[in-house]
Coordinates of C-alpha atoms and ligand atoms in Angstrom, one line a residue:
X459 CA 139.9 -278.4 -90.8
X460 CA 137.8 -275.6 -89.9
X461 CA 134.8 -277.3 -91.1
X462 CA 135.3 -280.4 -89.2
X463 CA 135.7 -278.5 -85.8
X464 CA 132.3 -276.8 -86.3
X465 CA 130.8 -280.2 -87.4
X466 CA 131.8 -281.5 -83.8
X467 CA 130.8 -278.4 -82.4
X468 CA 127.1 -278.7 -84.0
X469 CA 127.1 -282.6 -82.8
X470 CA 128.1 -281.8 -79.1
X471 CA 125.1 -278.9 -79.1
X472 CA 122.7 -281.2 -80.8
X473 CA 124.1 -284.0 -78.1
X474 CA 123.6 -281.8 -75.2
X475 CA 119.7 -280.7 -76.5
X476 CA 118.6 -284.2 -76.8
X477 CA 119.6 -284.4 -73.3
X478 CA 117.2 -282.1 -72.0
X479 CA 113.9 -282.6 -71.1
X480 CA 111.3 -282.7 -73.9
X481 CA 109.3 -279.7 -72.6
X482 CA 112.4 -277.7 -72.8
X483 CA 113.7 -279.0 -76.2
X484 CA 110.0 -277.3 -77.3
X485 CA 110.2 -274.4 -76.0
X486 CA 113.3 -274.0 -77.3
X487 CA 112.1 -274.6 -80.7
X488 CA 109.5 -272.4 -80.3
X489 CA 111.8 -269.8 -79.2
X490 CA 113.9 -269.7 -82.1
X491 CA 111.7 -267.2 -83.9
X492 CA 111.7 -265.1 -81.6
X493 CA 115.0 -264.9 -80.4
X494 CA 116.2 -264.6 -84.4
X495 CA 113.3 -261.6 -84.8
X496 CA 114.9 -259.6 -82.0
X497 CA 118.2 -260.4 -83.2
X498 CA 117.1 -259.3 -86.9
X499 CA 115.9 -256.0 -85.8
X500 CA 118.7 -255.2 -83.8
X501 CA 120.7 -255.8 -86.8
X502 CA 118.7 -253.6 -88.7
X503 CA 118.9 -251.1 -86.3
X504 CA 123.0 -250.6 -86.1
X505 CA 123.1 -250.8 -90.5
X506 CA 123.1 -247.1 -91.2
X507 CA 121.8 -247.8 -94.4
X508 CA 118.6 -249.0 -93.5
X509 CA 115.3 -247.1 -92.6
X510 CA 114.5 -247.6 -89.4
X511 CA 112.1 -250.4 -88.7
X512 CA 109.3 -250.4 -86.2
X513 CA 109.5 -252.9 -83.4
X514 CA 107.5 -255.8 -83.5
X515 CA 107.3 -258.6 -81.3
X516 CA 105.5 -261.1 -83.4
X517 CA 107.8 -262.8 -85.8
X518 CA 106.2 -262.9 -89.5
X519 CA 102.9 -260.9 -88.5
X520 CA 104.4 -257.7 -87.5
X521 CA 102.3 -254.7 -86.9
X522 CA 99.8 -256.2 -89.0
X523 CA 97.0 -255.4 -86.6
X524 CA 97.8 -251.8 -86.5
X525 CA 98.4 -251.2 -89.9
X526 CA 95.4 -253.7 -90.5
X527 CA 92.7 -251.7 -88.3
X528 CA 94.1 -248.4 -88.1
X529 CA 96.3 -247.7 -90.6
X530 CA 96.4 -243.8 -90.5
X531 CA 97.0 -243.6 -87.2
X532 CA 99.6 -246.1 -87.1
X533 CA 101.3 -244.4 -90.0
X534 CA 101.0 -240.7 -87.8
X535 CA 102.3 -242.5 -84.4
X536 CA 105.8 -243.7 -86.3
X537 CA 106.0 -240.9 -88.1
X538 CA 105.9 -239.0 -84.8
X539 CA 108.7 -241.7 -83.7
X540 CA 111.0 -241.6 -87.2
X541 CA 109.9 -239.1 -89.5
X542 CA 108.2 -239.6 -92.8
X543 CA 110.1 -242.9 -94.2
X544 CA 110.2 -245.6 -91.6
X545 CA 109.5 -249.8 -92.4
X546 CA 107.2 -252.0 -90.9
X547 CA 106.5 -255.8 -91.0
X548 CA 103.5 -257.0 -92.3
X549 CA 102.8 -260.8 -92.5
X550 CA 106.2 -261.7 -93.8
X551 CA 106.8 -259.0 -95.6
X552 CA 109.2 -255.4 -95.2
X553 CA 106.8 -252.9 -96.2
X554 CA 109.2 -249.1 -96.0
X555 CA 106.7 -246.0 -96.1
X556 CA 107.3 -242.6 -97.0
X557 CA 104.7 -240.3 -96.1
X558 CA 103.3 -237.1 -97.5
X559 CA 104.2 -235.6 -101.0
X560 CA 107.6 -236.4 -101.3
X561 CA 106.5 -240.1 -100.3
X562 CA 104.4 -239.7 -103.7
X563 CA 107.0 -238.7 -106.0
X564 CA 109.1 -241.8 -104.8
X565 CA 106.8 -244.8 -105.5
X566 CA 104.3 -243.6 -108.0
X567 CA 107.2 -242.0 -110.2
X568 CA 110.2 -244.2 -109.1
X569 CA 111.8 -245.9 -112.5
X570 CA 110.0 -249.1 -114.0
X571 CA 113.2 -251.2 -113.4
X572 CA 113.3 -250.3 -109.7
X573 CA 110.1 -251.3 -108.9
X574 CA 106.8 -252.9 -109.7
X575 CA 103.1 -253.2 -109.3
X576 CA 102.8 -256.8 -110.9
X577 CA 105.0 -258.2 -108.4
X578 CA 103.5 -256.4 -106.0
X579 CA 99.3 -257.7 -106.9
X580 CA 99.5 -260.8 -109.5
X581 CA 98.7 -263.2 -106.5
X582 CA 95.6 -261.3 -105.7
X583 CA 94.6 -260.5 -108.9
X584 CA 95.4 -263.2 -111.6
X585 CA 93.0 -265.8 -110.1
X586 CA 90.4 -263.1 -109.9
X587 CA 90.4 -261.6 -113.6
X588 CA 92.7 -264.2 -115.3
X589 CA 95.7 -264.4 -117.3
X590 CA 97.1 -262.2 -119.9
X591 CA 96.2 -258.8 -118.6
X592 CA 96.5 -256.1 -116.2
X593 CA 99.2 -257.9 -113.9
X594 CA 99.6 -260.5 -115.3
X595 CA 101.7 -259.3 -118.0
X596 CA 104.8 -257.1 -118.8
X597 CA 104.3 -253.6 -117.9
X598 CA 104.6 -252.8 -121.1
X599 CA 101.0 -254.3 -122.4
X600 CA 99.2 -253.0 -119.4
X601 CA 100.0 -249.8 -120.9
X602 CA 99.0 -250.1 -124.2
X603 CA 95.8 -251.8 -122.2
X604 CA 95.0 -248.9 -120.4
X605 CA 95.2 -247.1 -123.9
X606 CA 92.3 -249.8 -125.6
X607 CA 90.5 -249.1 -122.7
X608 CA 90.6 -245.5 -123.0
X609 CA 89.1 -245.6 -126.3
X610 CA 85.6 -246.6 -124.7
X611 CA 85.9 -243.8 -121.5
X612 CA 85.8 -240.3 -124.4
X613 CA 83.1 -237.3 -123.8
X614 CA 81.3 -239.1 -127.0
X615 CA 81.0 -242.2 -124.8
X616 CA 79.8 -240.5 -121.4
X617 CA 77.0 -238.5 -123.3
X618 CA 75.8 -241.8 -123.7
X619 CA 76.1 -243.5 -120.9
X620 CA 74.5 -240.6 -118.7
X621 CA 71.0 -241.7 -119.9
X622 CA 71.4 -245.4 -119.1
X623 CA 72.9 -244.9 -115.7
X624 CA 70.1 -242.6 -114.5
X625 CA 67.7 -245.1 -116.0
X626 CA 69.6 -247.8 -114.1
X627 CA 69.3 -245.9 -111.0
X628 CA 65.8 -245.6 -111.2
X629 CA 64.2 -248.3 -112.1
X630 CA 66.4 -250.2 -109.0
X631 CA 65.0 -247.7 -106.7
X632 CA 61.9 -248.5 -108.0
X633 CA 61.6 -251.9 -107.4
X634 CA 63.7 -252.2 -104.3
X635 CA 62.8 -248.9 -102.3
X636 CA 59.6 -249.8 -103.4
X637 CA 58.8 -246.3 -104.0
X638 CA 55.0 -246.9 -105.5
X639 CA 53.7 -248.2 -101.9
X640 CA 56.1 -246.0 -99.7
X641 CA 56.8 -242.0 -99.2
X642 CA 59.6 -243.4 -97.3
X643 CA 62.0 -245.9 -96.1
X644 CA 65.1 -247.4 -94.6
X645 CA 67.8 -248.7 -96.7
X646 CA 71.3 -250.1 -95.6
X647 CA 74.1 -248.4 -98.3
X648 CA 76.2 -251.2 -98.4
X649 CA 73.5 -253.1 -99.7
X650 CA 72.4 -250.6 -102.2
X651 CA 75.4 -248.8 -103.4
X652 CA 77.0 -252.3 -104.8
X653 CA 74.0 -253.2 -106.5
X654 CA 73.4 -249.8 -108.4
X655 CA 77.5 -249.7 -109.1
X656 CA 77.1 -252.9 -111.0
X657 CA 74.2 -252.3 -112.8
X658 CA 74.8 -249.0 -113.8
X659 CA 78.5 -250.1 -114.6
X660 CA 77.4 -253.1 -116.9
X661 CA 74.4 -251.3 -118.6
X662 CA 76.8 -248.4 -119.6
X663 CA 80.6 -250.5 -120.1
X664 CA 78.9 -254.3 -121.1
X665 CA 76.0 -252.8 -122.9
X666 CA 72.3 -254.4 -122.6
X667 CA 72.8 -258.0 -123.2
X668 CA 74.8 -257.9 -120.1
X669 CA 73.1 -256.1 -118.4
X670 CA 70.0 -258.2 -119.0
X671 CA 72.2 -260.7 -117.3
X672 CA 72.0 -259.4 -114.2
X673 CA 68.5 -260.5 -113.7
X674 CA 69.4 -264.1 -113.6
X675 CA 71.6 -266.5 -111.8
X676 CA 74.1 -264.6 -113.5
X677 CA 74.6 -262.0 -110.3
X678 CA 75.4 -264.3 -108.2
X679 CA 78.8 -265.8 -110.1
X680 CA 79.5 -262.0 -109.5
X681 CA 79.3 -262.4 -105.8
X682 CA 81.6 -265.4 -105.7
X683 CA 84.3 -263.7 -107.4
X684 CA 83.9 -260.9 -105.5
X685 CA 84.8 -263.3 -102.5
X686 CA 88.2 -263.9 -104.1
X687 CA 88.9 -260.2 -103.6
X688 CA 89.6 -259.8 -100.4
X689 CA 92.8 -258.5 -98.5
X690 CA 93.6 -261.9 -97.3
X691 CA 93.9 -263.4 -100.9
X692 CA 97.5 -261.2 -100.9
X693 CA 98.3 -264.0 -98.0
X694 CA 97.1 -267.0 -99.6
X695 CA 96.6 -266.7 -103.2
X696 CA 95.3 -270.1 -103.2
X697 CA 93.7 -272.6 -100.6
X698 CA 91.7 -275.9 -100.5
X699 CA 88.7 -274.3 -100.0
X700 CA 85.1 -273.8 -101.2
X701 CA 85.5 -270.3 -101.4
X702 CA 88.6 -270.2 -103.4
X703 CA 87.1 -273.3 -105.7
X704 CA 84.0 -270.7 -106.2
X705 CA 86.0 -267.8 -107.2
X706 CA 87.6 -270.3 -110.2
X707 CA 84.7 -271.6 -111.2
X708 CA 83.0 -267.8 -111.2
X709 CA 85.9 -266.6 -113.4
X710 CA 85.9 -269.7 -115.8
X711 CA 81.8 -268.9 -116.4
X712 CA 82.0 -265.0 -116.1
X713 CA 84.9 -264.8 -118.4
X714 CA 83.1 -267.8 -121.0
X715 CA 79.8 -265.2 -121.3
X716 CA 82.2 -262.4 -122.5
X717 CA 83.8 -265.0 -124.6
X718 CA 80.4 -265.8 -126.1
X719 CA 79.2 -262.8 -126.4
X720 CA 82.1 -261.2 -128.5
X721 CA 81.9 -264.5 -130.5
X722 CA 78.0 -263.5 -131.4
X723 CA 78.9 -259.7 -132.0
X724 CA 81.7 -260.9 -134.5
X725 CA 80.2 -263.2 -136.1
X726 CA 77.0 -261.4 -136.9
X727 CA 79.2 -258.6 -137.8
X728 CA 77.2 -256.3 -135.2
X729 CA 80.3 -254.2 -134.0
X730 CA 79.6 -250.7 -133.0
X731 CA 82.9 -249.3 -131.3
X732 CA 81.5 -246.2 -130.0
X733 CA 78.3 -248.6 -128.1
X734 CA 80.5 -250.0 -125.3
X735 CA 83.5 -251.4 -123.8
X736 CA 83.3 -254.5 -125.3
X737 CA 82.7 -253.2 -128.9
X738 CA 85.5 -250.8 -128.4
X739 CA 87.9 -253.5 -126.9
X740 CA 86.9 -255.8 -130.3
X741 CA 88.2 -253.3 -132.4
X742 CA 91.1 -251.5 -130.8
X743 CA 92.8 -254.3 -129.4
X744 CA 96.3 -254.5 -131.3
X745 CA 99.5 -253.8 -129.7
X746 CA 102.2 -252.4 -131.5
X747 CA 103.8 -255.4 -132.2
X748 CA 101.6 -256.5 -134.1
X749 CA 100.1 -259.0 -132.1
X750 CA 96.5 -258.9 -130.8
X751 CA 94.7 -259.8 -127.6
X752 CA 93.0 -262.9 -127.6
X753 CA 89.3 -263.1 -126.8
X754 CA 90.0 -264.7 -123.6
X755 CA 92.4 -261.6 -122.6
X756 CA 89.7 -259.5 -124.2
X757 CA 87.3 -260.8 -121.5
X758 CA 89.7 -261.0 -119.0
X759 CA 90.0 -257.0 -119.4
X760 CA 86.5 -256.8 -119.1
X761 CA 86.5 -258.7 -115.6
X762 CA 89.3 -256.5 -114.4
X763 CA 87.9 -253.0 -115.3
X764 CA 84.5 -253.9 -113.8
X765 CA 86.4 -255.5 -110.6
X766 CA 87.9 -252.3 -110.3
X767 CA 85.8 -249.7 -111.0
X768 CA 82.7 -251.9 -108.5
X769 CA 84.6 -251.7 -105.0
X770 CA 85.8 -247.9 -105.5
X771 CA 82.6 -246.3 -106.9
X772 CA 80.4 -248.5 -104.9
X773 CA 82.4 -247.5 -101.1
X774 CA 82.2 -243.7 -102.7
X775 CA 78.9 -243.0 -103.1
X776 CA 77.9 -245.0 -100.1
X777 CA 80.4 -242.3 -98.1
X778 CA 78.7 -239.7 -99.8
X779 CA 75.1 -241.0 -99.1
X780 CA 76.4 -241.3 -95.4
X781 CA 77.8 -237.6 -95.1
X782 CA 75.0 -235.9 -96.8
X783 CA 72.8 -238.2 -94.3
X784 CA 74.6 -236.5 -91.4
X785 CA 74.7 -233.1 -92.9
X786 CA 71.3 -232.7 -94.1
X787 CA 71.6 -229.3 -95.2
X788 CA 74.3 -229.8 -97.9
X789 CA 71.2 -231.5 -99.7
X790 CA 69.4 -228.4 -99.6
X791 CA 72.3 -227.2 -101.4
X792 CA 72.9 -229.9 -104.0
X793 CA 68.7 -229.6 -104.6
X794 CA 69.2 -225.9 -105.5
X795 CA 72.2 -226.1 -107.4
X796 CA 70.2 -229.2 -109.2
X797 CA 67.1 -227.5 -109.7
X798 CA 68.7 -223.9 -110.9
X799 CA 70.4 -225.3 -113.7
X800 CA 67.6 -228.0 -114.7
X801 CA 65.0 -224.8 -114.5
X802 CA 67.6 -222.9 -116.8
X803 CA 67.2 -225.6 -119.5
X804 CA 63.2 -225.8 -118.3
X805 CA 63.6 -229.7 -117.8
X806 CA 63.7 -232.4 -115.1
X807 CA 65.9 -235.1 -113.9
X808 CA 65.2 -237.0 -117.3
X809 CA 67.2 -234.1 -119.3
X810 CA 70.1 -234.4 -117.2
X811 CA 73.1 -234.5 -119.7
X812 CA 76.4 -234.9 -119.7
X813 CA 77.5 -231.6 -119.9
X814 CA 75.2 -230.5 -117.5
X815 CA 77.5 -232.6 -115.4
X816 CA 80.6 -230.4 -115.3
X817 CA 77.8 -227.2 -114.3
X818 CA 77.3 -229.1 -111.2
X819 CA 79.8 -227.9 -109.1
X820 CA 79.2 -228.6 -105.5
X821 CA 78.1 -232.4 -107.1
X822 CA 81.5 -232.7 -108.1
X823 CA 83.2 -231.2 -104.8
X824 CA 81.1 -233.6 -102.9
X825 CA 82.3 -236.3 -104.7
X826 CA 86.1 -234.8 -104.4
X827 CA 85.7 -234.3 -100.3
X828 CA 84.1 -237.3 -100.5
X829 CA 87.4 -239.4 -102.0
X830 CA 89.6 -236.5 -99.9
X831 CA 88.0 -238.5 -96.1
X832 CA 87.7 -241.8 -98.0
X833 CA 90.6 -242.6 -100.5
X834 CA 88.9 -245.9 -101.6
X835 CA 92.5 -247.6 -101.1
X836 CA 94.3 -246.8 -98.3
X837 CA 97.5 -248.5 -99.1
X838 CA 99.4 -248.8 -102.7
X839 CA 102.5 -251.2 -103.0
X840 CA 105.4 -252.2 -105.2
X841 CA 108.0 -254.7 -104.9
X842 CA 111.2 -253.3 -104.9
X843 CA 112.9 -255.3 -107.9
X844 CA 116.5 -253.7 -107.2
X845 CA 118.4 -251.9 -104.3
X846 CA 116.3 -248.3 -104.0
X847 CA 118.0 -245.4 -102.8
X848 CA 115.5 -242.9 -100.5
X849 CA 116.5 -239.4 -102.1
X850 CA 118.3 -237.1 -99.8
X851 CA 119.3 -239.8 -97.3
X852 CA 121.9 -242.6 -96.1
X853 CA 118.9 -245.1 -96.8
X854 CA 118.5 -247.9 -99.6
X855 CA 115.5 -250.2 -99.9
X856 CA 117.1 -253.8 -100.8
X857 CA 115.4 -255.8 -103.2
X858 CA 112.8 -258.3 -102.3
X859 CA 111.5 -255.4 -100.2
X860 CA 108.2 -253.5 -101.0
X861 CA 107.6 -250.0 -100.8
X862 CA 104.0 -248.4 -99.5
X863 CA 102.4 -244.9 -100.4
X864 CA 99.4 -243.4 -98.9
X865 CA 97.9 -240.5 -100.2
X866 CA 94.8 -241.2 -98.1
X867 CA 97.3 -240.3 -94.8
X868 CA 98.0 -237.0 -96.6
X869 CA 94.5 -236.5 -97.3
X870 CA 93.5 -236.8 -94.4
X871 CA 96.0 -234.9 -92.3
X872 CA 95.9 -231.9 -90.4
X873 CA 99.3 -230.8 -91.8
X874 CA 97.6 -230.8 -95.5
X875 CA 93.9 -230.3 -94.6
X876 CA 92.9 -227.8 -92.0
X877 CA 89.8 -229.8 -90.0
X878 CA 90.7 -232.8 -92.4
X879 CA 88.0 -234.8 -90.5
X880 CA 85.3 -232.3 -91.2
X881 CA 83.0 -233.3 -94.4
X882 CA 83.3 -229.8 -96.2
X883 CA 82.8 -229.6 -99.7
X884 CA 83.2 -226.0 -99.7
X885 CA 86.6 -226.2 -98.7
X886 CA 87.4 -226.7 -102.7
X887 CA 85.8 -223.4 -103.6
X888 CA 88.0 -221.9 -101.4
X889 CA 91.3 -223.6 -102.2
X890 CA 90.7 -222.6 -106.1
X891 CA 90.8 -219.5 -105.2
X892 CA 93.6 -219.5 -103.6
X893 CA 95.4 -221.5 -105.9
X894 CA 94.4 -219.1 -108.9
X895 CA 96.0 -216.4 -106.2
X896 CA 99.3 -218.6 -106.3
X897 CA 101.7 -217.3 -108.9
X898 CA 104.2 -220.2 -109.1
X899 CA 101.9 -222.6 -111.3
X900 CA 104.4 -223.4 -114.2
X901 CA 105.1 -227.2 -112.7
X902 CA 101.5 -227.9 -112.7
X903 CA 101.2 -227.6 -116.3
X904 CA 103.8 -230.7 -117.1
X905 CA 102.4 -233.4 -118.6
X906 CA 104.1 -236.7 -119.4
X907 CA 102.1 -239.7 -122.2
X908 CA 103.3 -243.7 -120.8
X909 CA 101.0 -244.5 -123.7
X910 CA 97.6 -244.5 -122.3
X911 CA 97.7 -240.3 -122.7
X912 CA 99.0 -237.1 -121.2
X913 CA 98.9 -237.1 -117.3
X914 CA 100.5 -234.6 -114.8
X915 CA 104.2 -235.0 -114.1
X916 CA 104.5 -234.3 -110.9
X917 CA 103.2 -236.2 -108.0
X918 CA 103.5 -234.2 -105.1
X919 CA 100.4 -232.7 -104.5
X920 CA 98.5 -234.2 -101.1
X921 CA 95.6 -235.1 -103.2
X922 CA 95.8 -238.2 -105.1
X923 CA 93.0 -240.0 -104.7
X924 CA 93.6 -241.8 -108.4
X925 CA 97.2 -242.2 -107.8
X926 CA 99.7 -241.0 -110.3
X927 CA 102.6 -241.8 -112.5
X928 CA 102.7 -245.0 -115.2
X929 CA 99.7 -246.4 -113.2
X930 CA 97.7 -244.0 -112.4
X931 CA 93.7 -244.7 -113.0
X932 CA 92.1 -244.5 -116.0
X933 CA 88.6 -245.0 -114.6
X934 CA 88.5 -241.1 -113.3
X935 CA 86.1 -239.5 -115.4
X936 CA 83.9 -242.6 -116.0
X937 CA 83.7 -242.6 -111.8
X938 CA 82.6 -238.6 -111.5
X939 CA 80.2 -239.6 -114.6
X940 CA 78.2 -242.6 -113.0
X941 CA 78.9 -240.9 -109.3
X942 CA 77.5 -237.1 -110.4
X943 CA 74.5 -238.6 -112.1
X944 CA 73.6 -241.1 -109.1
X945 CA 74.2 -238.6 -106.7
X946 CA 72.2 -236.0 -108.5
X947 CA 69.1 -238.5 -109.3
X948 CA 69.2 -239.1 -105.7
X949 CA 69.1 -235.2 -104.8
X950 CA 66.5 -234.6 -106.8
X951 CA 64.2 -237.5 -105.9
X952 CA 64.8 -237.9 -101.8
X953 CA 65.6 -236.1 -98.5
X954 CA 67.5 -238.8 -96.5
X955 CA 69.3 -239.0 -92.9
X956 CA 71.2 -241.1 -91.4
X957 CA 69.2 -244.0 -89.0
X958 CA 72.6 -244.4 -86.7
X959 CA 75.2 -242.6 -85.9
X960 CA 78.3 -241.5 -88.4
X961 CA 79.8 -245.3 -89.2
X962 CA 83.6 -245.7 -88.2
X963 CA 86.0 -246.9 -90.8
X964 CA 86.1 -250.3 -91.9
X965 CA 90.1 -250.7 -93.1
X966 CA 90.6 -254.3 -93.1
X967 CA 88.1 -254.6 -96.4
X968 CA 89.4 -254.3 -99.6
X969 CA 88.6 -251.5 -100.1
X970 CA 88.2 -248.8 -97.0
X971 CA 83.9 -249.2 -96.1
X972 CA 81.7 -248.0 -93.4
X973 CA 81.0 -250.4 -90.6
X974 CA 78.0 -252.0 -92.2
X975 CA 75.4 -252.1 -89.2
X976 CA 75.4 -248.3 -89.1
X977 CA 75.1 -248.0 -92.7
X978 CA 71.5 -247.5 -92.8
X979 CA 69.6 -244.6 -94.0
X980 CA 66.4 -243.4 -93.7
X981 CA 64.9 -241.7 -97.3
X982 CA 61.5 -239.9 -98.0
X983 CA 60.3 -238.5 -101.6
X984 CA 60.8 -235.5 -102.5
X985 CA 57.8 -233.2 -103.9
X986 CA 59.7 -233.5 -107.8
X987 CA 60.1 -236.8 -107.0
X988 CA 59.7 -238.7 -110.4
X989 CA 60.1 -242.6 -109.4
Ligands
LIG1237 C1 95.0 -260.9 -90.6 C2 93.1 -256.6 -88.5 O1 92.9 -257.5 -91.7 O2 94.8 -257.7 -87.8 F1 90.9 -253.9 -109.1 F2 91.6 -253.2 -114.2 C3 91.3 -253.6 -111.5 C4 93.6 -252.7 -103.4 C5 96.3 -251.8 -103.3 C6 93.4 -253.3 -102.0 C7 95.9 -252.6 -102.0 C8 96.2 -255.0 -95.6 C9 93.6 -254.5 -95.0 C10 96.2 -256.0 -94.5 C11 94.0 -255.4 -94.5 C12 91.8 -253.2 -112.6 C13 90.0 -249.2 -109.6 C14 92.9 -252.6 -110.0 C15 91.6 -249.3 -109.3 C16 96.7 -257.0 -91.7 C17 95.1 -259.9 -89.1 C18 93.6 -253.2 -108.1 C19 96.1 -253.4 -99.4 C20 93.6 -253.4 -99.1 C21 96.3 -252.9 -97.7 C22 93.5 -253.2 -97.6 C23 95.5 -252.9 -106.2 C24 92.3 -251.8 -108.1 N1 90.7 -248.4 -109.4 N2 90.3 -250.4 -108.8 N3 96.2 -257.8 -90.2 O3 94.8 -252.7 -105.4 O4 94.2 -251.5 -108.7 C25 91.6 -253.3 -110.4 C26 93.4 -252.0 -110.6 C27 94.8 -253.0 -104.1 C28 94.8 -252.7 -101.2 C29 95.0 -254.4 -96.1 C30 95.2 -256.0 -93.6 C31 93.0 -252.3 -112.3 C32 94.3 -257.7 -92.1 C33 94.1 -258.0 -88.4 C34 94.2 -258.4 -89.5 N4 94.7 -252.8 -100.0 N5 94.8 -253.7 -97.5 N6 91.4 -250.3 -108.2 N7 95.0 -256.7 -92.3 N8 94.6 -258.0 -90.7 C35 93.7 -251.9 -108.7 C36 95.2 -251.5 -107.7 C37 95.1 -252.9 -107.4

């Protein structure tokens, strides 16, 4: 009975609608999403169990422009209005943000059953890395893959990587800065640093054969794959466009190249587990349940690891070159630190070892400060799999929404780092002293192991450039080895300054990059230049 009344009503609404002028009908249809959007926001605002939602006019798109162009300012404005917890709409997804150290705990240490990284990232990463690894498998498998990868990231392997990284750097600079002909020149760090990063990472992690391939058309495949690893791919993982076809073809060709190297090494028995990541994974990739990773999966894991290290490291070395080009007196301090260390061992840059790197305090603090100001990933996501209570509040984040954590926000906030917009590597020496004075250190020592080694249990530090919890980065030590070697080699051989003003940040790329047109530096040889 009720249904008939409803049907009759719907019919009469439809009839009066179809009697309207066409232009009115079109307007009404176009207005429906906007009206729905406003009603939905009204509904959210009256529910006391929902996180405050940032108002937006445009359905689906939401706050994409503000978030995509200036995320930290957007977060700060939202915090002033709503506090540390709020939600906003981003290209059809509802993102719940929790700012500050409590937010770091909320997201990084959330229960595995409540939030999922793979559901947030797999659409982006699986076409690029390939199937069966990282976010294209259950979390328990990822934990073991991280354990397998860590076998190639030991102190012993780092000792062998340092000379290889330095050699690649020097040969790159020789050929691209043309140091035989010139004593000074201009270079765009967004050109040089990605190239230096891929050459040093592939030489050390992937071995000599793979490094050699970058001198050929193989390098073009990496560019194709790279172009498929952008924020647009979060929203549209597959489109019938050339850039997507090239991404898929590059994934196949690159993984086939790894596959053939793997079979070659296996057939010739040429496997030395401590040599590089390939050998290490070949000899150490059997899951606890006895299942072995297939060669295809090993190849895909290699692509993922190299891709992860590439963008983040290239961005970081670009930023430290620019900041040091802006504050040239820091280069002199670094030079002093480096040459004094080398003098104590009566050597030059060719004698720099892994153990020396640990003694270069200022070099390490330059990297630490660069990561503070320019955390490569400004926003980290998880998909909510079960209704998730926000501690100390009435809020529940419903299943299907996302949570967003942004250590980069805290790391650039005045509330946690005085004079946060000043590049000051010395702040870390002062902070280390202050921390030693503090008595309550007990919490810092607690660790937890999710299967890939012990990591800090607490994640409530405002400084978390490598994240925390079960998804914490395993590349930290490798990144420091690679970046310190690159920095020391620059400092030993050159002085440099900015060609333009200090560049602004491009937040809409995969990692936070300097704007390309202001990323040129002018270098000149030092007396000690050996290149
Ligand atoms: C459309 C402005 O531009 O309005 F790679 F083995 C390998 C990477 C997570 C990037 C998040 C969003 C920017 C929207 C702009 C491996 C080393 C990893 C870790 C909106 C109009 C991959 C999210 C990018 C937000 C920027 C996920 C990486 N260590 N690598 N509107 O990484 O780890 C790996 C792990 C992420 C992001 C964004 C917009 C393991 C616009 C205008 C436009 N971001 N982004 N890795 N936006 N607009 C990695 C974690 C995993």
